[in-house]
Short mmCIF file of C-alpha atoms in Angstrom, two decimals:
data_model
loop_
_atom_site.label_atom_id
_atom_site.label_comp_id
_atom_site.label_asym_id
_atom_site.label_seq_id
_atom_site.Cartn_x
_atom_site.Cartn_y
_atom_site.Cartn_z
CA UNK Q 1 0.00 0.00 0.00
CA UNK Q 2 1.48 3.34 -1.01
CA UNK Q 3 0.57 6.77 0.32
CA UNK Q 4 1.98 9.81 -1.41
CA UNK Q 5 1.62 13.21 0.23
CA UNK Q 6 -0.85 12.02 2.87
CA UNK Q 7 -0.65 13.64 6.27
CA UNK Q 8 0.14 11.63 9.36
CA UNK Q 9 -3.08 12.82 10.95
CA UNK Q 10 -5.23 11.42 8.14
CA UNK Q 11 -3.47 8.08 8.26
CA UNK Q 12 -3.72 7.70 12.01
CA UNK Q 13 -7.48 8.01 11.69
CA UNK Q 14 -7.52 4.93 9.46
CA UNK Q 15 -8.67 1.94 11.59
CA UNK Q 16 -6.35 -0.43 9.77
CA UNK Q 17 -3.26 1.70 10.28
CA UNK Q 18 -4.27 2.52 13.83
CA UNK Q 19 -4.26 -1.20 14.56
CA UNK Q 20 -0.87 -1.51 12.89
CA UNK Q 21 0.94 1.43 14.50
CA UNK Q 22 -0.69 1.74 17.93
CA UNK Q 23 -1.45 -0.45 20.89
CA UNK Q 24 -5.19 -0.20 20.30
CA UNK Q 25 -7.69 -2.96 21.17
CA UNK Q 26 -8.09 -3.64 17.44
CA UNK Q 27 -4.55 -5.02 17.27
CA UNK Q 28 -4.25 -8.67 16.39
CA UNK Q 29 -4.80 -11.06 19.28
CA UNK Q 30 -1.40 -12.60 18.70
CA UNK Q 31 0.21 -9.22 19.50
CA UNK Q 32 -1.44 -8.83 22.90
CA UNK Q 33 1.16 -10.77 24.86
CA UNK Q 34 4.17 -8.84 23.44
CA UNK Q 35 2.32 -5.58 24.02
CA UNK Q 36 1.48 -6.50 27.59
CA UNK Q 37 5.08 -7.51 28.13
CA UNK Q 38 6.28 -4.20 26.68
CA UNK Q 39 4.15 -2.28 29.19
CA UNK Q 40 6.14 -3.93 31.96
CA UNK Q 41 9.52 -3.96 30.24
CA UNK Q 42 9.52 -0.30 29.18
CA UNK Q 43 9.14 1.17 32.70
CA UNK Q 44 11.77 -1.25 33.98
CA UNK Q 45 14.27 -0.27 31.30
CA UNK Q 46 13.51 3.41 31.84
CA UNK Q 47 14.23 2.95 35.54
CA UNK Q 48 17.58 1.29 34.81
CA UNK Q 49 18.41 4.03 32.30
CA UNK Q 50 17.53 6.70 34.86
CA UNK Q 51 19.98 5.32 37.41
CA UNK Q 52 22.60 4.94 34.67
CA UNK Q 53 22.04 8.54 33.56
CA UNK Q 54 22.53 9.86 37.10
CA UNK Q 55 25.76 7.85 37.38
CA UNK Q 56 26.97 9.18 34.02
CA UNK Q 57 26.15 12.84 34.57
CA UNK Q 58 26.66 13.10 38.31
CA UNK Q 59 24.72 14.95 40.94
CA UNK Q 60 25.61 18.25 42.63
CA UNK Q 61 22.69 19.44 44.80
CA UNK Q 62 24.01 22.94 45.62
CA UNK Q 63 25.83 23.87 42.41
CA UNK Q 64 25.02 26.60 39.88
CA UNK Q 65 21.29 27.50 39.75
CA UNK Q 66 20.53 25.00 42.52
CA UNK Q 67 22.16 27.50 44.88
CA UNK Q 68 19.16 29.78 44.29
CA UNK Q 69 16.39 27.18 44.02
CA UNK Q 70 17.45 25.20 47.09
CA UNK Q 71 17.82 28.36 49.15
CA UNK Q 72 14.20 29.11 48.24
CA UNK Q 73 13.11 25.72 49.57
CA UNK Q 74 15.13 26.20 52.76
CA UNK Q 75 13.48 29.58 53.31
CA UNK Q 76 10.07 27.91 53.05
CA UNK Q 77 11.07 25.25 55.56
CA UNK Q 78 12.82 27.66 57.95
CA UNK Q 79 11.52 31.25 57.61
CA UNK Q 80 14.14 32.52 60.06
CA UNK Q 81 16.89 31.90 57.51
CA UNK Q 82 18.38 34.60 55.29
CA UNK Q 83 17.32 37.75 57.15
CA UNK Q 84 19.48 39.69 54.66
CA UNK Q 85 19.19 39.45 50.87
CA UNK Q 86 15.97 37.44 50.64
CA UNK Q 87 15.02 39.40 47.53
CA UNK Q 88 17.69 37.59 45.49
CA UNK Q 89 16.12 34.27 46.47
CA UNK Q 90 12.48 35.26 46.15
CA UNK Q 91 12.89 36.82 42.70
CA UNK Q 92 13.26 33.38 41.09
CA UNK Q 93 11.19 31.24 43.42
CA UNK Q 94 8.14 33.49 43.79
CA UNK Q 95 7.00 32.87 40.21
CA UNK Q 96 6.92 29.08 40.57
CA UNK Q 97 5.37 26.45 42.81
CA UNK Q 98 8.72 24.64 42.87
CA UNK Q 99 9.94 25.82 46.29
CA UNK Q 100 6.65 25.40 48.18
CA UNK Q 101 5.96 22.05 46.51
CA UNK Q 102 9.35 20.57 47.39
CA UNK Q 103 9.19 22.01 50.90
CA UNK Q 104 5.74 20.48 51.40
CA UNK Q 105 7.02 17.14 50.11
CA UNK Q 106 9.92 17.17 52.58
CA UNK Q 107 7.52 17.91 55.44
CA UNK Q 108 5.06 15.22 54.33
CA UNK Q 109 7.80 12.61 54.06
CA UNK Q 110 9.42 13.63 57.38
CA UNK Q 111 12.71 13.51 55.51
CA UNK Q 112 15.75 15.73 55.19
CA UNK Q 113 15.81 18.12 52.27
CA UNK Q 114 19.00 16.57 50.94
CA UNK Q 115 17.36 13.12 50.79
CA UNK Q 116 14.30 14.55 49.08
CA UNK Q 117 16.39 16.40 46.49
CA UNK Q 118 18.34 13.26 45.61
CA UNK Q 119 15.14 11.29 45.19
CA UNK Q 120 13.67 14.05 43.03
CA UNK Q 121 16.77 14.06 40.82
CA UNK Q 122 16.28 10.36 40.07
CA UNK Q 123 12.52 10.78 39.66
CA UNK Q 124 12.99 13.82 37.42
CA UNK Q 125 15.42 11.88 35.25
CA UNK Q 126 12.91 9.05 34.93
CA UNK Q 127 10.12 11.45 34.00
CA UNK Q 128 12.26 13.15 31.36
CA UNK Q 129 13.23 9.82 29.79
CA UNK Q 130 9.59 8.75 29.94
CA UNK Q 131 8.68 11.89 28.01
CA UNK Q 132 11.36 11.03 25.44
CA UNK Q 133 9.95 7.51 25.25
CA UNK Q 134 6.44 8.81 24.61
CA UNK Q 135 7.66 10.92 21.71
CA UNK Q 136 9.80 8.06 20.39
CA UNK Q 137 6.80 5.69 20.40
CA UNK Q 138 5.00 8.03 18.05
CA UNK Q 139 7.98 8.62 15.79
CA UNK Q 140 9.42 5.12 15.42
CA UNK Q 141 7.68 1.81 14.83
CA UNK Q 142 10.72 -0.35 15.63
CA UNK Q 143 12.04 -1.13 19.09
CA UNK Q 144 15.56 -0.22 17.93
CA UNK Q 145 14.37 3.24 16.90
CA UNK Q 146 12.48 3.87 20.11
CA UNK Q 147 15.24 2.75 22.43
CA UNK Q 148 17.91 4.42 20.35
CA UNK Q 149 16.05 7.69 20.92
CA UNK Q 150 15.81 7.23 24.68
CA UNK Q 151 19.33 5.90 25.22
CA UNK Q 152 20.95 8.76 23.27
CA UNK Q 153 18.91 11.29 25.25
CA UNK Q 154 19.97 9.59 28.50
CA UNK Q 155 23.63 9.76 27.47
CA UNK Q 156 23.48 13.46 26.52
CA UNK Q 157 21.45 14.98 29.37
CA UNK Q 158 24.14 17.40 30.54
CA UNK Q 159 25.03 18.52 27.02
CA UNK Q 160 25.05 22.35 26.86
CA UNK Q 161 22.27 23.85 24.73
CA UNK Q 162 24.47 25.92 22.40
CA UNK Q 163 25.32 29.21 24.17
CA UNK Q 164 22.12 29.56 26.19
CA UNK Q 165 23.76 28.63 29.53
CA UNK Q 166 21.33 25.70 29.82
CA UNK Q 167 21.85 21.94 29.94
CA UNK Q 168 19.34 19.55 28.45
CA UNK Q 169 18.93 18.47 32.08
CA UNK Q 170 20.73 19.91 35.08
CA UNK Q 171 22.77 17.65 37.41
CA UNK Q 172 20.76 19.16 40.28
CA UNK Q 173 17.11 19.86 41.04
CA UNK Q 174 15.45 23.04 39.75
CA UNK Q 175 12.06 24.03 38.38
CA UNK Q 176 13.16 22.70 34.97
CA UNK Q 177 13.48 19.23 36.52
CA UNK Q 178 9.68 19.08 36.44
CA UNK Q 179 8.72 21.48 33.66
CA UNK Q 180 10.83 19.72 31.02
CA UNK Q 181 9.20 16.26 31.30
CA UNK Q 182 5.77 17.92 31.24
CA UNK Q 183 6.68 19.77 28.04
CA UNK Q 184 7.76 16.51 26.40
CA UNK Q 185 4.48 14.87 27.42
CA UNK Q 186 2.58 17.84 25.98
CA UNK Q 187 4.42 17.34 22.69
CA UNK Q 188 3.51 13.65 22.60
CA UNK Q 189 -0.11 14.56 23.33
CA UNK Q 190 -0.05 17.10 20.51
CA UNK Q 191 1.25 14.47 18.10
CA UNK Q 192 -1.83 12.40 18.95
CA UNK Q 193 -4.14 15.43 18.74
CA UNK Q 194 -5.27 14.67 22.29
CA UNK Q 195 -5.93 18.09 23.76
CA UNK Q 196 -6.27 17.09 27.41
CA UNK Q 197 -2.98 15.17 27.16
CA UNK Q 198 -1.45 18.33 25.69
CA UNK Q 199 -2.88 21.09 27.85
CA UNK Q 200 -2.71 19.43 31.27
CA UNK Q 201 1.06 18.77 31.25
CA UNK Q 202 1.63 22.17 29.64
CA UNK Q 203 -0.29 23.78 32.49
CA UNK Q 204 1.76 21.87 35.06
CA UNK Q 205 4.95 22.99 33.30
CA UNK Q 206 3.76 26.60 33.59
CA UNK Q 207 3.35 26.20 37.35
CA UNK Q 208 6.98 25.09 37.70
CA UNK Q 209 8.63 27.29 35.05
CA UNK Q 210 6.37 29.92 33.41
CA UNK Q 211 8.98 31.15 30.90
CA UNK Q 212 9.75 27.69 29.52
CA UNK Q 213 6.02 26.99 29.28
CA UNK Q 214 5.61 30.07 27.09
CA UNK Q 215 8.25 28.82 24.66
CA UNK Q 216 6.71 25.34 24.80
CA UNK Q 217 3.38 26.85 23.77
CA UNK Q 218 5.05 28.43 20.75
CA UNK Q 219 6.61 25.09 19.82
CA UNK Q 220 3.26 23.31 20.11
CA UNK Q 221 1.57 25.89 17.89
CA UNK Q 222 4.30 25.39 15.30
CA UNK Q 223 3.81 21.63 15.58
CA UNK Q 224 0.06 21.94 15.02
CA UNK Q 225 0.65 24.08 11.94
CA UNK Q 226 3.18 21.56 10.58
CA UNK Q 227 0.88 18.59 11.24
CA UNK Q 228 -1.96 20.15 9.28
CA UNK Q 229 0.36 21.53 6.55
CA UNK Q 230 -0.90 25.05 7.22
CA UNK Q 231 2.24 26.88 6.16
CA UNK Q 232 0.54 30.28 6.05
CA UNK Q 233 -0.36 29.79 9.70
CA UNK Q 234 3.24 28.79 10.44
CA UNK Q 235 4.53 31.92 8.72
CA UNK Q 236 1.98 33.99 10.65
CA UNK Q 237 3.19 32.50 13.93
CA UNK Q 238 6.79 33.38 13.09
CA UNK Q 239 5.68 36.88 12.18
CA UNK Q 240 3.71 37.15 15.41
CA UNK Q 241 6.86 36.29 17.38
CA UNK Q 242 8.77 39.08 15.64
CA UNK Q 243 5.91 41.55 16.11
CA UNK Q 244 5.72 40.64 19.80
CA UNK Q 245 9.43 41.34 20.17
CA UNK Q 246 9.01 44.68 18.42
CA UNK Q 247 6.03 45.56 20.62
CA UNK Q 248 7.98 44.78 23.78
CA UNK Q 249 10.87 46.97 22.66
CA UNK Q 250 8.52 49.78 21.62
CA UNK Q 251 6.73 49.64 24.99
CA UNK Q 252 10.05 50.48 26.68
CA UNK Q 253 10.90 53.46 24.47
CA UNK Q 254 10.30 55.96 27.29
CA UNK Q 255 11.60 53.77 30.12
CA UNK Q 256 15.14 54.62 31.15
CA UNK Q 257 17.18 51.71 32.48
CA UNK Q 258 19.43 52.39 35.44
CA UNK Q 259 23.21 52.16 35.04
CA UNK Q 260 23.16 49.35 37.61
CA UNK Q 261 20.69 47.33 35.55
CA UNK Q 262 22.59 47.90 32.31
CA UNK Q 263 25.75 46.66 34.04
CA UNK Q 264 23.89 43.55 35.23
CA UNK Q 265 22.40 42.86 31.79
CA UNK Q 266 25.81 43.13 30.14
CA UNK Q 267 27.26 40.46 32.43
CA UNK Q 268 25.06 37.84 30.71
CA UNK Q 269 26.82 37.11 27.43
CA UNK Q 270 24.36 34.30 26.68
CA UNK Q 271 21.63 36.93 26.23
CA UNK Q 272 23.21 38.09 22.97
CA UNK Q 273 24.13 36.00 19.93
CA UNK Q 274 26.70 38.66 18.99
CA UNK Q 275 28.71 37.67 22.08
CA UNK Q 276 28.60 33.92 21.48
CA UNK Q 277 31.62 31.89 20.45
CA UNK Q 278 31.62 30.50 16.91
CA UNK Q 279 30.98 26.94 18.10
CA UNK Q 280 27.98 28.14 20.11
CA UNK Q 281 26.52 29.73 16.98
CA UNK Q 282 26.98 26.42 15.16
CA UNK Q 283 25.03 24.87 18.03
CA UNK Q 284 21.89 26.81 17.15
CA UNK Q 285 22.30 26.58 13.38
CA UNK Q 286 23.20 22.90 12.88
CA UNK Q 287 20.18 21.12 14.48
CA UNK Q 288 17.45 23.04 12.58
CA UNK Q 289 19.42 22.76 9.33
CA UNK Q 290 19.74 19.00 9.77
CA UNK Q 291 16.05 18.68 10.53
CA UNK Q 292 15.16 20.84 7.53
CA UNK Q 293 17.27 18.61 5.30
CA UNK Q 294 15.58 15.49 6.68
CA UNK Q 295 12.05 16.87 6.26
CA UNK Q 296 12.75 18.18 2.76
CA UNK Q 297 14.33 14.91 1.65
CA UNK Q 298 11.27 12.95 2.78
CA UNK Q 299 8.67 15.35 1.44
CA UNK Q 300 7.59 12.89 -1.31
CA UNK Q 301 8.25 9.66 0.56
CA UNK Q 302 5.38 7.28 1.35
CA UNK Q 303 4.07 8.61 4.64
CA UNK Q 304 3.44 6.36 7.61
CA UNK Q 305 2.20 7.71 10.96
CA UNK Q 306 5.72 7.44 12.41
CA UNK Q 307 7.37 9.24 9.50
CA UNK Q 308 4.61 11.83 9.51
CA UNK Q 309 5.26 12.54 13.20
CA UNK Q 310 9.00 12.87 12.58
CA UNK Q 311 8.51 15.26 9.69
CA UNK Q 312 6.04 17.38 11.66
CA UNK Q 313 8.49 17.63 14.56
CA UNK Q 314 11.29 18.55 12.16
CA UNK Q 315 9.27 21.41 10.71
CA UNK Q 316 8.25 22.56 14.21
CA UNK Q 317 11.91 22.66 15.23
CA UNK Q 318 12.85 24.59 12.10
CA UNK Q 319 10.05 27.13 12.57
CA UNK Q 320 10.62 27.54 16.31
CA UNK Q 321 14.37 27.96 15.79
CA UNK Q 322 13.88 30.52 13.04
CA UNK Q 323 11.44 32.56 15.14
CA UNK Q 324 13.67 32.62 18.24
CA UNK Q 325 16.79 33.47 16.22
CA UNK Q 326 15.01 36.30 14.39
CA UNK Q 327 13.67 37.81 17.61
CA UNK Q 328 17.07 37.58 19.27
CA UNK Q 329 18.97 39.05 16.32
CA UNK Q 330 16.51 41.90 15.91
CA UNK Q 331 15.83 42.93 19.48
CA UNK Q 332 18.41 41.44 21.89
CA UNK Q 333 21.51 43.61 21.57
CA UNK Q 334 23.99 44.76 24.23
CA UNK Q 335 23.57 48.34 23.00
CA UNK Q 336 19.74 48.33 22.81
CA UNK Q 337 17.91 51.13 24.59
CA UNK Q 338 15.95 48.38 26.34
CA UNK Q 339 17.06 44.90 27.38
CA UNK Q 340 13.53 43.61 27.97
CA UNK Q 341 13.61 41.10 25.10
CA UNK Q 342 17.14 40.04 26.04
CA UNK Q 343 16.13 39.17 29.59
CA UNK Q 344 13.22 37.07 28.27
CA UNK Q 345 15.91 34.98 26.55
CA UNK Q 346 14.07 33.92 23.35
CA UNK Q 347 16.89 31.50 22.54
CA UNK Q 348 15.78 29.36 25.47
CA UNK Q 349 13.36 27.82 22.99
CA UNK Q 350 16.37 25.80 21.86
CA UNK Q 351 16.14 23.82 25.09
CA UNK Q 352 13.04 22.14 23.64
CA UNK Q 353 14.57 21.95 20.17
CA UNK Q 354 17.64 20.14 21.50
CA UNK Q 355 15.64 17.56 23.42
CA UNK Q 356 13.43 16.71 20.46
CA UNK Q 357 16.43 16.77 18.12
CA UNK Q 358 18.33 14.17 20.15
CA UNK Q 359 15.24 11.98 20.43
CA UNK Q 360 14.88 11.97 16.65
CA UNK Q 361 18.61 11.61 16.04
CA UNK Q 362 18.91 8.65 18.42
CA UNK Q 363 15.83 7.02 16.94
CA UNK Q 364 17.11 7.32 13.38
CA UNK Q 365 20.51 5.94 14.39
CA UNK Q 366 18.88 3.03 16.19
CA UNK Q 367 16.43 2.26 13.41
CA UNK Q 368 18.81 2.50 10.45
CA UNK Q 369 22.24 1.60 11.82
CA UNK Q 370 22.21 0.03 15.28
CA UNK Q 371 19.26 -2.31 14.71
CA UNK Q 372 19.97 -5.54 16.63
CA UNK Q 373 23.77 -5.37 16.51
CA UNK Q 374 24.66 -5.43 20.21
CA UNK Q 375 28.28 -4.44 19.63
CA UNK Q 376 27.17 -1.29 17.81
CA UNK Q 377 24.96 -0.26 20.70
CA UNK Q 378 27.76 -0.81 23.19
CA UNK Q 379 30.40 0.93 21.05
CA UNK Q 380 28.32 4.02 20.23
CA UNK Q 381 26.59 4.70 23.51
CA UNK Q 382 29.58 3.58 25.55
CA UNK Q 383 31.69 6.22 23.80
CA UNK Q 384 29.03 8.92 24.23
CA UNK Q 385 28.47 8.06 27.89
CA UNK Q 386 32.22 8.03 28.63
CA UNK Q 387 32.65 11.41 26.93
CA UNK Q 388 29.85 12.98 28.96
CA UNK Q 389 31.15 11.39 32.17
CA UNK Q 390 34.64 12.85 31.76
CA UNK Q 391 33.19 16.21 30.70
CA UNK Q 392 31.25 16.36 33.96
CA UNK Q 393 34.29 15.37 35.99
CA UNK Q 394 36.19 18.23 34.34
CA UNK Q 395 33.32 20.61 35.19
CA UNK Q 396 33.32 19.70 38.90
CA UNK Q 397 36.90 18.47 39.43
CA UNK Q 398 37.11 19.13 43.19
CA UNK Q 399 33.78 17.56 44.14
CA UNK Q 400 32.56 13.96 44.24
CA UNK Q 401 30.93 12.98 40.97
CA UNK Q 402 27.82 11.86 42.86
CA UNK Q 403 27.16 14.10 45.87
CA UNK Q 404 24.60 11.72 47.34
CA UNK Q 405 23.15 12.37 50.82
CA UNK Q 406 25.30 9.67 52.39
CA UNK Q 407 28.60 11.01 51.02
CA UNK Q 408 31.00 13.28 52.89
CA UNK Q 409 32.00 16.49 51.04
CA UNK Q 410 35.59 16.53 49.83
CA UNK Q 411 35.42 19.97 48.26
CA UNK Q 412 37.19 22.41 50.65
CA UNK Q 413 34.65 25.13 49.96
CA UNK Q 414 31.73 22.81 50.68
CA UNK Q 415 33.45 21.67 53.88
CA UNK Q 416 33.79 25.28 55.01
CA UNK Q 417 30.16 26.03 54.14
CA UNK Q 418 29.00 23.09 56.25
CA UNK Q 419 31.16 24.26 59.15
CA UNK Q 420 29.51 27.66 58.85
CA UNK Q 421 26.05 26.06 58.95
CA UNK Q 422 26.91 24.20 62.16
CA UNK Q 423 28.94 26.85 64.01
CA UNK Q 424 27.58 30.31 63.26
CA UNK Q 425 24.29 31.96 64.28
CA UNK Q 426 21.37 32.02 61.85
CA UNK Q 427 21.43 35.82 61.95
CA UNK Q 428 25.06 36.00 60.78
CA UNK Q 429 25.76 37.98 57.62
CA UNK Q 430 28.69 36.82 55.50
CA UNK Q 431 30.76 38.37 52.77
CA UNK Q 432 32.68 36.38 50.16
CA UNK Q 433 34.58 37.65 47.18
CA UNK Q 434 32.04 38.56 44.53
CA UNK Q 435 33.66 36.06 42.13
CA UNK Q 436 33.99 33.20 44.60
CA UNK Q 437 31.88 30.85 42.45
CA UNK Q 438 34.53 30.86 39.72
CA UNK Q 439 37.47 30.44 42.13
CA UNK Q 440 39.68 27.39 41.48
CA UNK Q 441 38.24 24.33 43.21
CA UNK Q 442 34.97 26.03 44.19
CA UNK Q 443 32.96 24.11 41.57
CA UNK Q 444 30.12 26.68 41.56
CA UNK Q 445 28.88 25.58 45.01
CA UNK Q 446 26.17 27.99 46.19
CA UNK Q 447 26.96 29.54 49.57
CA UNK Q 448 23.41 30.38 50.66
CA UNK Q 449 22.01 26.93 49.91
CA UNK Q 450 24.83 24.96 51.51
CA UNK Q 451 25.73 27.21 54.46
CA UNK Q 452 22.13 28.35 55.07
CA UNK Q 453 23.40 31.83 55.90
CA UNK Q 454 22.90 35.29 54.47
CA UNK Q 455 25.57 36.82 52.28
CA UNK Q 456 26.19 39.93 50.25
CA UNK Q 457 25.37 39.62 46.57
CA UNK Q 458 27.88 37.89 44.30
CA UNK Q 459 28.74 38.68 40.70
CA UNK Q 460 27.57 35.45 39.11
CA UNK Q 461 24.24 34.12 40.38
CA UNK Q 462 22.94 37.30 41.96
CA UNK Q 463 24.08 39.15 38.87
CA UNK Q 464 21.97 36.74 36.81
CA UNK Q 465 18.96 37.42 39.00
CA UNK Q 466 19.52 41.17 38.62
CA UNK Q 467 19.79 40.86 34.85
CA UNK Q 468 16.29 39.34 34.78
CA UNK Q 469 14.71 41.38 37.57
CA UNK Q 470 15.82 45.04 37.23
CA UNK Q 471 14.58 45.99 40.70
CA UNK Q 472 17.44 43.97 42.19
CA UNK Q 473 20.18 45.71 40.23
CA UNK Q 474 20.90 48.69 42.55
CA UNK Q 475 21.40 46.44 45.60
CA UNK Q 476 23.43 43.99 43.52
CA UNK Q 477 25.71 46.72 42.23
CA UNK Q 478 26.33 48.17 45.69
CA UNK Q 479 26.95 44.83 47.37
CA UNK Q 480 29.06 43.08 44.77
CA UNK Q 481 31.21 46.20 44.43
CA UNK Q 482 31.84 46.12 48.19
CA UNK Q 483 33.03 42.50 48.27
CA UNK Q 484 34.93 42.32 44.97
CA UNK Q 485 38.57 41.47 45.67
CA UNK Q 486 37.87 40.76 49.32
CA UNK Q 487 40.85 38.45 49.80
CA UNK Q 488 43.26 41.04 48.38
CA UNK Q 489 42.12 43.85 50.69
CA UNK Q 490 43.72 44.90 53.96
CA UNK Q 491 41.72 44.46 57.16
CA UNK Q 492 41.00 48.17 57.34
CA UNK Q 493 39.68 48.15 53.80
CA UNK Q 494 37.49 45.16 54.56
CA UNK Q 495 35.95 46.91 57.53
CA UNK Q 496 35.40 50.11 55.54
CA UNK Q 497 33.75 48.24 52.65
CA UNK Q 498 31.59 45.91 54.72
CA UNK Q 499 30.62 48.03 57.73
CA UNK Q 500 27.66 49.75 56.01
CA UNK Q 501 25.96 46.36 55.54
CA UNK Q 502 26.52 44.98 59.03
CA UNK Q 503 28.65 42.04 57.87
CA UNK Q 504 29.77 39.88 60.82
CA UNK Q 505 31.76 37.10 59.10
CA UNK Q 506 33.92 36.82 56.00
CA UNK Q 507 35.27 33.96 53.91
CA UNK Q 508 38.79 34.50 52.58
CA UNK Q 509 41.12 32.46 50.45
CA UNK Q 510 43.79 30.69 52.51
CA UNK Q 511 46.61 32.98 51.36
CA UNK Q 512 44.83 36.22 52.32
CA UNK Q 513 46.58 38.38 54.93
CA UNK Q 514 44.45 39.16 57.98
CA UNK Q 515 44.66 39.66 61.74
CA UNK Q 516 41.00 38.76 62.26
CA UNK Q 517 40.02 35.77 64.36
CA UNK Q 518 39.61 32.83 61.96
CA UNK Q 519 38.19 29.83 63.85
CA UNK Q 520 38.07 27.65 60.74
CA UNK Q 521 40.59 27.07 57.98
CA UNK Q 522 41.36 24.35 55.47
CA UNK Q 523 43.66 23.96 52.49
CA UNK Q 524 41.78 26.56 50.42
CA UNK Q 525 39.92 29.07 52.57
CA UNK Q 526 39.50 30.61 56.01
CA UNK Q 527 36.36 31.66 57.81
CA UNK Q 528 36.95 34.79 59.88
CA UNK Q 529 34.91 36.79 62.37
CA UNK Q 530 34.91 40.55 61.93
CA UNK Q 531 35.70 42.64 65.01
CA UNK Q 532 32.73 43.54 67.18
CA UNK Q 533 33.24 47.23 66.44
CA UNK Q 534 31.85 46.70 62.93
CA UNK Q 535 28.59 48.68 63.05
CA UNK Q 536 25.28 46.98 62.42
CA UNK Q 537 22.60 48.11 60.00
#
């Protein structure tokens, strides 16, 4: 039977093809046992893959963005924490149910937050791979194609998404841990034209990460247009994205940005394509070009439901990529009079594009090359997994690869932060060098989350919050200026810089010269108490 130019939607409605390509009741009786077995085998394999993925990519509960998200959970559990600088925590967590939901879960389970976070990392990995599996089931009719899609995704979870400062999945728990699987489930529901299965997970994603849900909505609209071959609608959607960017910029024509906010916005090079490295630019150009080539090559091929789903996803990726690139190139510039579009980060749409791209890429590799050749599976995915493992070890060289709840920290900075948590009052206010997160051996460990103490704003994470929320920028500028170069200052300079904020403790690198009382020191840093004469706020 040959179908030329038929849409996947039309074919799926055919009872005969529905019986052939889906697990419907009209399938042949002889297929029921394998299908029933697959319903048990698939979750089991996904569980094994989830544990393998965590072992490959590692786990760092307080690193990078987790330093903000986890601090938000801790504040929910213990409101007395962080009497200074709560605004830098609340800015991110107040727009999402992530912090209250995780805090409520920890209370309900009567468990420590660290145990809960580790469990959620494994569960989040499983949910993400399940979302990949649901898309793969609709795009590939062979087991090799479906599992090739999921295994490649599992091996590449911590791959950077071009220059967007995102991973496909973080090696720590954030709002994206839950929003991303929901977005994948919404895509699989859209492929089936099941609106409840599309809108419910999309709504849940919006509760955990509103911005990513907005870009997911755009992707789904592009997918609907591609499924129905409504190219005028697709072009209109791209145009609407550009018009929306123009409207946002125009709405800010009479709004003057403060020098502090401009400084914060310019610290985020990933906001602007013009500041990306050449290989990062290739990272946003190559996937949509490859998907365009695949869809164009198969435009006259006999269409099955699986091929139709793949082609529709390819066109959705191409359209979504084009729209986000156009908006970014036109309206997200370092020298723009307004950085509103830049801080909305339109290129974050590539997070969805990358996930779908690797699902399709892995499925095609599995279906056309790996097939049932065990040695090929081992050789390919073993090499990919080993590459990602060593890349993660190089990213966090001074920390255990798997910072599970039962492990003892070996990172000197983490050891000092835990000492601070156990030996200083909750009301203590700390100062660290504004660039401490990028110090050798620090491994981007978040002070607030791990030490559970207040601190002056840093350059990196608090600067990122200020770049998105302009109201934070004046405080960020004042505070990070005061603690920049803290270890190189003299004691009198430290007191002069920090006295206006009421700082009571400081963290210095081990080689810093000071006469302050330093009750804790290790190979890398010292924790010192400022003299009592330092005035309070």
